[in-house]
Amino acid sequence: MGDLSKDVKALQGKMLDLEARSRRNNLILAGLPEGKEAGGISPLLDKIIRHFLKLSDTIPAPEIERAHRALRPIPDPGNPPRHIIIRFLRWSDKNEVFKTLASAKGKLTWDGHDLRTFQNFPMEIQRQRDSYRELRSILRKENLRHGILYPARLIVTINEETFIFKEPKEAEKVLKEKRPDLFGM
């Protein structure tokens, strides 16, 4: 029975790894109204990406392998539009686009529409990232330098010393030790 349990855990780990790899080239675009892609979603995304990367027509845009709206019913008027899931042919293209769009810090406007982008993480990694939410809120209030590394590591700099944490409990323990004032101690 023990060998079977180990095999199942190994397969679960491989499946999570495959899911992570399959999504690593994905980027999600939110805020583009339904129906804008009447001439095809790929040509529209090409225009949007060229606009934000400031590419002329002579320079090739990052290649999109496929793109589609989120698979749910078309929302009623007045409700937010479905997200667009973009899968780039190469991870380096996705990374370039994401970094450029993320550097705009929420000021993505195209054709009068406010757009947002975010990466598409597997559910397990998303749960891990979400588990840092409370700690990140505390760090933001104190203007401490921090961030999330892929897949789900919290990086924090305190007094010019940088820490990388794999688990929220580990981060909380060290932060309480280094900066007890953050937790009202």
GROMACS .gro file of N, CA and C in nm, residues 99-183:
model
  255
   99LYS      N    1   0.615   4.223  -1.864
   99LYS     CA    2   0.698   4.323  -1.796
   99LYS      C    3   0.666   4.464  -1.843
  100THR      N    4   0.648   4.481  -1.973
  100THR     CA    5   0.617   4.613  -2.028
  100THR      C    6   0.482   4.661  -1.977
  101LEU      N    7   0.383   4.574  -1.980
  101LEU     CA    8   0.249   4.613  -1.935
  101LEU      C    9   0.245   4.634  -1.784
  102ALA      N   10   0.317   4.552  -1.709
  102ALA     CA   11   0.319   4.567  -1.563
  102ALA      C   12   0.389   4.697  -1.523
  103SER      N   13   0.486   4.742  -1.602
  103SER     CA   14   0.558   4.866  -1.568
  103SER      C   15   0.469   4.988  -1.584
  104ALA      N   16   0.356   4.973  -1.655
  104ALA     CA   17   0.263   5.085  -1.672
  104ALA      C   18   0.185   5.112  -1.543
  105LYS      N   19   0.191   5.021  -1.448
  105LYS     CA   20   0.129   5.036  -1.315
  105LYS      C   21  -0.018   5.079  -1.323
  106GLY      N   22  -0.095   5.000  -1.396
  106GLY     CA   23  -0.240   5.022  -1.399
  106GLY      C   24  -0.286   5.131  -1.494
  107LYS      N   25  -0.196   5.185  -1.575
  107LYS     CA   26  -0.234   5.292  -1.668
  107LYS      C   27  -0.240   5.239  -1.811
  108LEU      N   28  -0.307   5.128  -1.830
  108LEU     CA   29  -0.319   5.069  -1.962
  108LEU      C   30  -0.451   5.112  -2.024
  109THR      N   31  -0.446   5.204  -2.115
  109THR     CA   32  -0.568   5.248  -2.183
  109THR      C   33  -0.548   5.227  -2.332
  110TRP      N   34  -0.642   5.160  -2.394
  110TRP     CA   35  -0.637   5.136  -2.537
  110TRP      C   36  -0.775   5.162  -2.594
  111ASP      N   37  -0.783   5.249  -2.692
  111ASP     CA   38  -0.908   5.280  -2.759
  111ASP      C   39  -1.017   5.322  -2.658
  112GLY      N   40  -0.974   5.394  -2.554
  112GLY     CA   41  -1.067   5.444  -2.453
  112GLY      C   42  -1.107   5.342  -2.347
  113HIS      N   43  -1.044   5.226  -2.345
  113HIS     CA   44  -1.078   5.122  -2.248
  113HIS      C   45  -0.962   5.097  -2.154
  114ASP      N   46  -0.991   5.088  -2.025
  114ASP     CA   47  -0.888   5.055  -1.925
  114ASP      C   48  -0.869   4.904  -1.924
  115LEU      N   49  -0.746   4.862  -1.948
  115LEU     CA   50  -0.713   4.720  -1.953
  115LEU      C   51  -0.626   4.682  -1.835
  116ARG      N   52  -0.630   4.554  -1.799
  116ARG     CA   53  -0.543   4.498  -1.695
  116ARG      C   54  -0.488   4.366  -1.749
  117THR      N   55  -0.367   4.333  -1.706
  117THR     CA   56  -0.310   4.204  -1.743
  117THR      C   57  -0.260   4.134  -1.618
  118PHE      N   58  -0.263   4.004  -1.622
  118PHE     CA   59  -0.204   3.925  -1.515
  118PHE      C   60  -0.167   3.789  -1.570
  119GLN      N   61  -0.077   3.723  -1.497
  119GLN     CA   62  -0.030   3.593  -1.541
  119GLN      C   63  -0.130   3.485  -1.501
  120ASN      N   64  -0.128   3.376  -1.573
  120ASN     CA   65  -0.220   3.266  -1.550
  120ASN      C   66  -0.145   3.155  -1.478
  121PHE      N   67  -0.161   3.147  -1.345
  121PHE     CA   68  -0.092   3.047  -1.266
  121PHE      C   69  -0.181   2.926  -1.241
  122PRO      N   70  -0.122   2.807  -1.225
  122PRO     CA   71  -0.200   2.690  -1.186
  122PRO      C   72  -0.266   2.714  -1.050
  123MET      N   73  -0.375   2.645  -1.025
  123MET     CA   74  -0.453   2.666  -0.903
  123MET      C   75  -0.369   2.649  -0.776
  124GLU      N   76  -0.284   2.549  -0.771
  124GLU     CA   77  -0.204   2.524  -0.651
  124GLU      C   78  -0.110   2.641  -0.623
  125ILE      N   79  -0.046   2.690  -0.727
  125ILE     CA   80   0.045   2.804  -0.711
  125ILE      C   81  -0.035   2.928  -0.674
  126GLN      N   82  -0.153   2.947  -0.733
  126GLN     CA   83  -0.236   3.062  -0.700
  126GLN      C   84  -0.276   3.059  -0.553
  127ARG      N   85  -0.311   2.940  -0.502
  127ARG     CA   86  -0.345   2.927  -0.359
  127ARG      C   87  -0.228   2.968  -0.272
  128GLN      N   88  -0.106   2.924  -0.310
  128GLN     CA   89   0.013   2.960  -0.233
  128GLN      C   90   0.034   3.112  -0.236
  129ARG      N   91   0.020   3.171  -0.352
  129ARG     CA   92   0.038   3.316  -0.366
  129ARG      C   93  -0.065   3.391  -0.283
  130ASP      N   94  -0.190   3.343  -0.286
  130ASP     CA   95  -0.297   3.407  -0.209
  130ASP      C   96  -0.271   3.398  -0.059
  131SER      N   97  -0.201   3.293  -0.015
  131SER     CA   98  -0.175   3.277   0.128
  131SER      C   99  -0.085   3.388   0.182
  132TYR      N  100  -0.015   3.460   0.096
  132TYR     CA  101   0.069   3.571   0.139
  132TYR      C  102  -0.006   3.703   0.146
  133ARG      N  103  -0.132   3.705   0.109
  133ARG     CA  104  -0.208   3.830   0.097
  133ARG      C  105  -0.203   3.915   0.225
  134GLU      N  106  -0.228   3.854   0.340
  134GLU     CA  107  -0.231   3.929   0.466
  134GLU      C  108  -0.093   3.989   0.498
  135LEU      N  109   0.011   3.909   0.480
  135LEU     CA  110   0.147   3.959   0.506
  135LEU      C  111   0.181   4.074   0.411
  136ARG      N  112   0.145   4.061   0.286
  136ARG     CA  113   0.175   4.167   0.189
  136ARG      C  114   0.103   4.296   0.224
  137SER      N  115  -0.017   4.284   0.278
  137SER     CA  116  -0.091   4.402   0.321
  137SER      C  117  -0.015   4.476   0.431
  138ILE      N  118   0.039   4.401   0.527
  138ILE     CA  119   0.118   4.461   0.636
  138ILE      C  120   0.244   4.527   0.579
  139LEU      N  121   0.311   4.458   0.488
  139LEU     CA  122   0.434   4.510   0.430
  139LEU      C  123   0.409   4.637   0.350
  140ARG      N  124   0.295   4.641   0.279
  140ARG     CA  125   0.260   4.761   0.200
  140ARG      C  126   0.239   4.882   0.292
  141LYS      N  127   0.168   4.859   0.402
  141LYS     CA  128   0.140   4.970   0.496
  141LYS      C  129   0.269   5.032   0.549
  142GLU      N  130   0.371   4.949   0.567
  142GLU     CA  131   0.499   4.997   0.620
  142GLU      C  132   0.597   5.036   0.510
  143ASN      N  133   0.552   5.033   0.385
  143ASN     CA  134   0.636   5.066   0.270
  143ASN      C  135   0.765   4.985   0.266
  144LEU      N  136   0.757   4.857   0.305
  144LEU     CA  137   0.872   4.769   0.297
  144LEU      C  138   0.878   4.706   0.159
  145ARG      N  139   1.000   4.699   0.105
  145ARG     CA  140   1.018   4.639  -0.028
  145ARG      C  141   0.988   4.491  -0.022
  146HIS      N  142   0.900   4.447  -0.111
  146HIS     CA  143   0.864   4.305  -0.115
  146HIS      C  144   0.808   4.271  -0.252
  147GLY      N  145   0.793   4.143  -0.277
  147GLY     CA  146   0.734   4.098  -0.402
  147GLY      C  147   0.710   3.949  -0.398
  148ILE      N  148   0.651   3.898  -0.504
  148ILE     CA  149   0.627   3.755  -0.516
  148ILE      C  150   0.710   3.704  -0.632
  149LEU      N  151   0.787   3.600  -0.607
  149LEU     CA  152   0.866   3.536  -0.711
  149LEU      C  153   0.791   3.413  -0.761
  150TYR      N  154   0.815   3.374  -0.885
  150TYR     CA  155   0.752   3.252  -0.938
  150TYR      C  156   0.822   3.132  -0.877
  151PRO      N  157   0.753   3.028  -0.835
  151PRO     CA  158   0.609   3.015  -0.847
  151PRO      C  159   0.534   3.081  -0.733
  152ALA      N  160   0.580   3.068  -0.610
  152ALA     CA  161   0.506   3.131  -0.500
  152ALA      C  162   0.601   3.154  -0.382
  153ARG      N  163   0.695   3.240  -0.402
  153ARG     CA  164   0.790   3.273  -0.298
  153ARG      C  165   0.775   3.422  -0.265
  154LEU      N  166   0.776   3.453  -0.137
  154LEU     CA  167   0.770   3.593  -0.095
  154LEU      C  168   0.912   3.640  -0.074
  155ILE      N  169   0.945   3.755  -0.132
  155ILE     CA  170   1.078   3.814  -0.113
  155ILE      C  171   1.059   3.947  -0.040
  156VAL      N  172   1.135   3.966   0.069
  156VAL     CA  173   1.121   4.086   0.152
  156VAL      C  174   1.260   4.139   0.184
  157THR      N  175   1.277   4.270   0.177
  157THR     CA  176   1.402   4.334   0.217
  157THR      C  177   1.377   4.417   0.342
  158ILE      N  178   1.451   4.385   0.448
  158ILE     CA  179   1.442   4.458   0.575
  158ILE      C  180   1.583   4.499   0.615
  159ASN      N  181   1.601   4.627   0.638
  159ASN     CA  182   1.733   4.679   0.676
  159ASN      C  183   1.842   4.630   0.582
  160GLU      N  184   1.816   4.640   0.453
  160GLU     CA  185   1.909   4.601   0.347
  160GLU      C  186   1.945   4.453   0.349
  161GLU      N  187   1.866   4.371   0.418
  161GLU     CA  188   1.884   4.226   0.419
  161GLU      C  189   1.763   4.165   0.346
  162THR      N  190   1.789   4.078   0.249
  162THR     CA  191   1.681   4.021   0.169
  162THR      C  192   1.654   3.877   0.211
  163PHE      N  193   1.525   3.846   0.227
  163PHE     CA  194   1.480   3.713   0.265
  163PHE      C  195   1.386   3.660   0.158
  164ILE      N  196   1.397   3.529   0.131
  164ILE     CA  197   1.304   3.463   0.039
  164ILE      C  198   1.237   3.351   0.116
  165PHE      N  199   1.104   3.354   0.118
  165PHE     CA  200   1.026   3.258   0.196
  165PHE      C  201   0.944   3.168   0.105
  166LYS      N  202   0.934   3.040   0.144
  166LYS     CA  203   0.852   2.945   0.070
  166LYS      C  204   0.713   2.933   0.131
  167GLU      N  205   0.701   2.962   0.258
  167GLU     CA  206   0.574   2.945   0.330
  167GLU      C  207   0.540   3.072   0.409
  168PRO      N  208   0.411   3.109   0.417
  168PRO     CA  209   0.371   3.226   0.495
  168PRO      C  210   0.409   3.218   0.643
  169LYS      N  211   0.399   3.098   0.702
  169LYS     CA  212   0.433   3.084   0.844
  169LYS      C  213   0.580   3.112   0.869
  170GLU      N  214   0.664   3.067   0.777
  170GLU     CA  215   0.807   3.093   0.785
  170GLU      C  216   0.834   3.243   0.775
  171ALA      N  217   0.767   3.310   0.682
  171ALA     CA  218   0.783   3.455   0.665
  171ALA      C  219   0.737   3.529   0.789
  172GLU      N  220   0.622   3.490   0.841
  172GLU     CA  221   0.568   3.558   0.960
  172GLU      C  222   0.661   3.543   1.079
  173LYS      N  223   0.719   3.424   1.095
  173LYS     CA  224   0.811   3.399   1.207
  173LYS      C  225   0.932   3.492   1.200
  174VAL      N  226   0.995   3.498   1.083
  174VAL     CA  227   1.114   3.582   1.067
  174VAL      C  228   1.079   3.730   1.078
  175LEU      N  229   0.966   3.771   1.018
  175LEU     CA  230   0.925   3.911   1.026
  175LEU      C  231   0.894   3.953   1.169
  176LYS      N  232   0.833   3.864   1.246
  176LYS     CA  233   0.806   3.895   1.388
  176LYS      C  234   0.936   3.911   1.465
  177GLU      N  235   1.036   3.831   1.427
  177GLU     CA  236   1.167   3.837   1.490
  177GLU      C  237   1.239   3.968   1.455
  178LYS      N  238   1.239   4.002   1.324
  178LYS     CA  239   1.313   4.119   1.276
  178LYS      C  240   1.239   4.251   1.298
  179ARG      N  241   1.106   4.248   1.284
  179ARG     CA  242   1.025   4.369   1.297
  179ARG      C  243   0.898   4.340   1.376
  180PRO      N  244   0.908   4.320   1.506
  180PRO     CA  245   0.790   4.288   1.587
  180PRO      C  246   0.684   4.399   1.581
  181ASP      N  247   0.726   4.523   1.554
  181ASP     CA  248   0.632   4.635   1.546
  181ASP      C  249   0.529   4.616   1.436
  182LEU      N  250   0.560   4.537   1.333
  182LEU     CA  251   0.465   4.514   1.224
  182LEU      C  252   0.340   4.441   1.272
  183PHE      N  253   0.355   4.364   1.378
  183PHE     CA  254   0.246   4.281   1.427
  183PHE      C  255   0.193   4.333   1.561
   0.00000   0.00000   0.00000
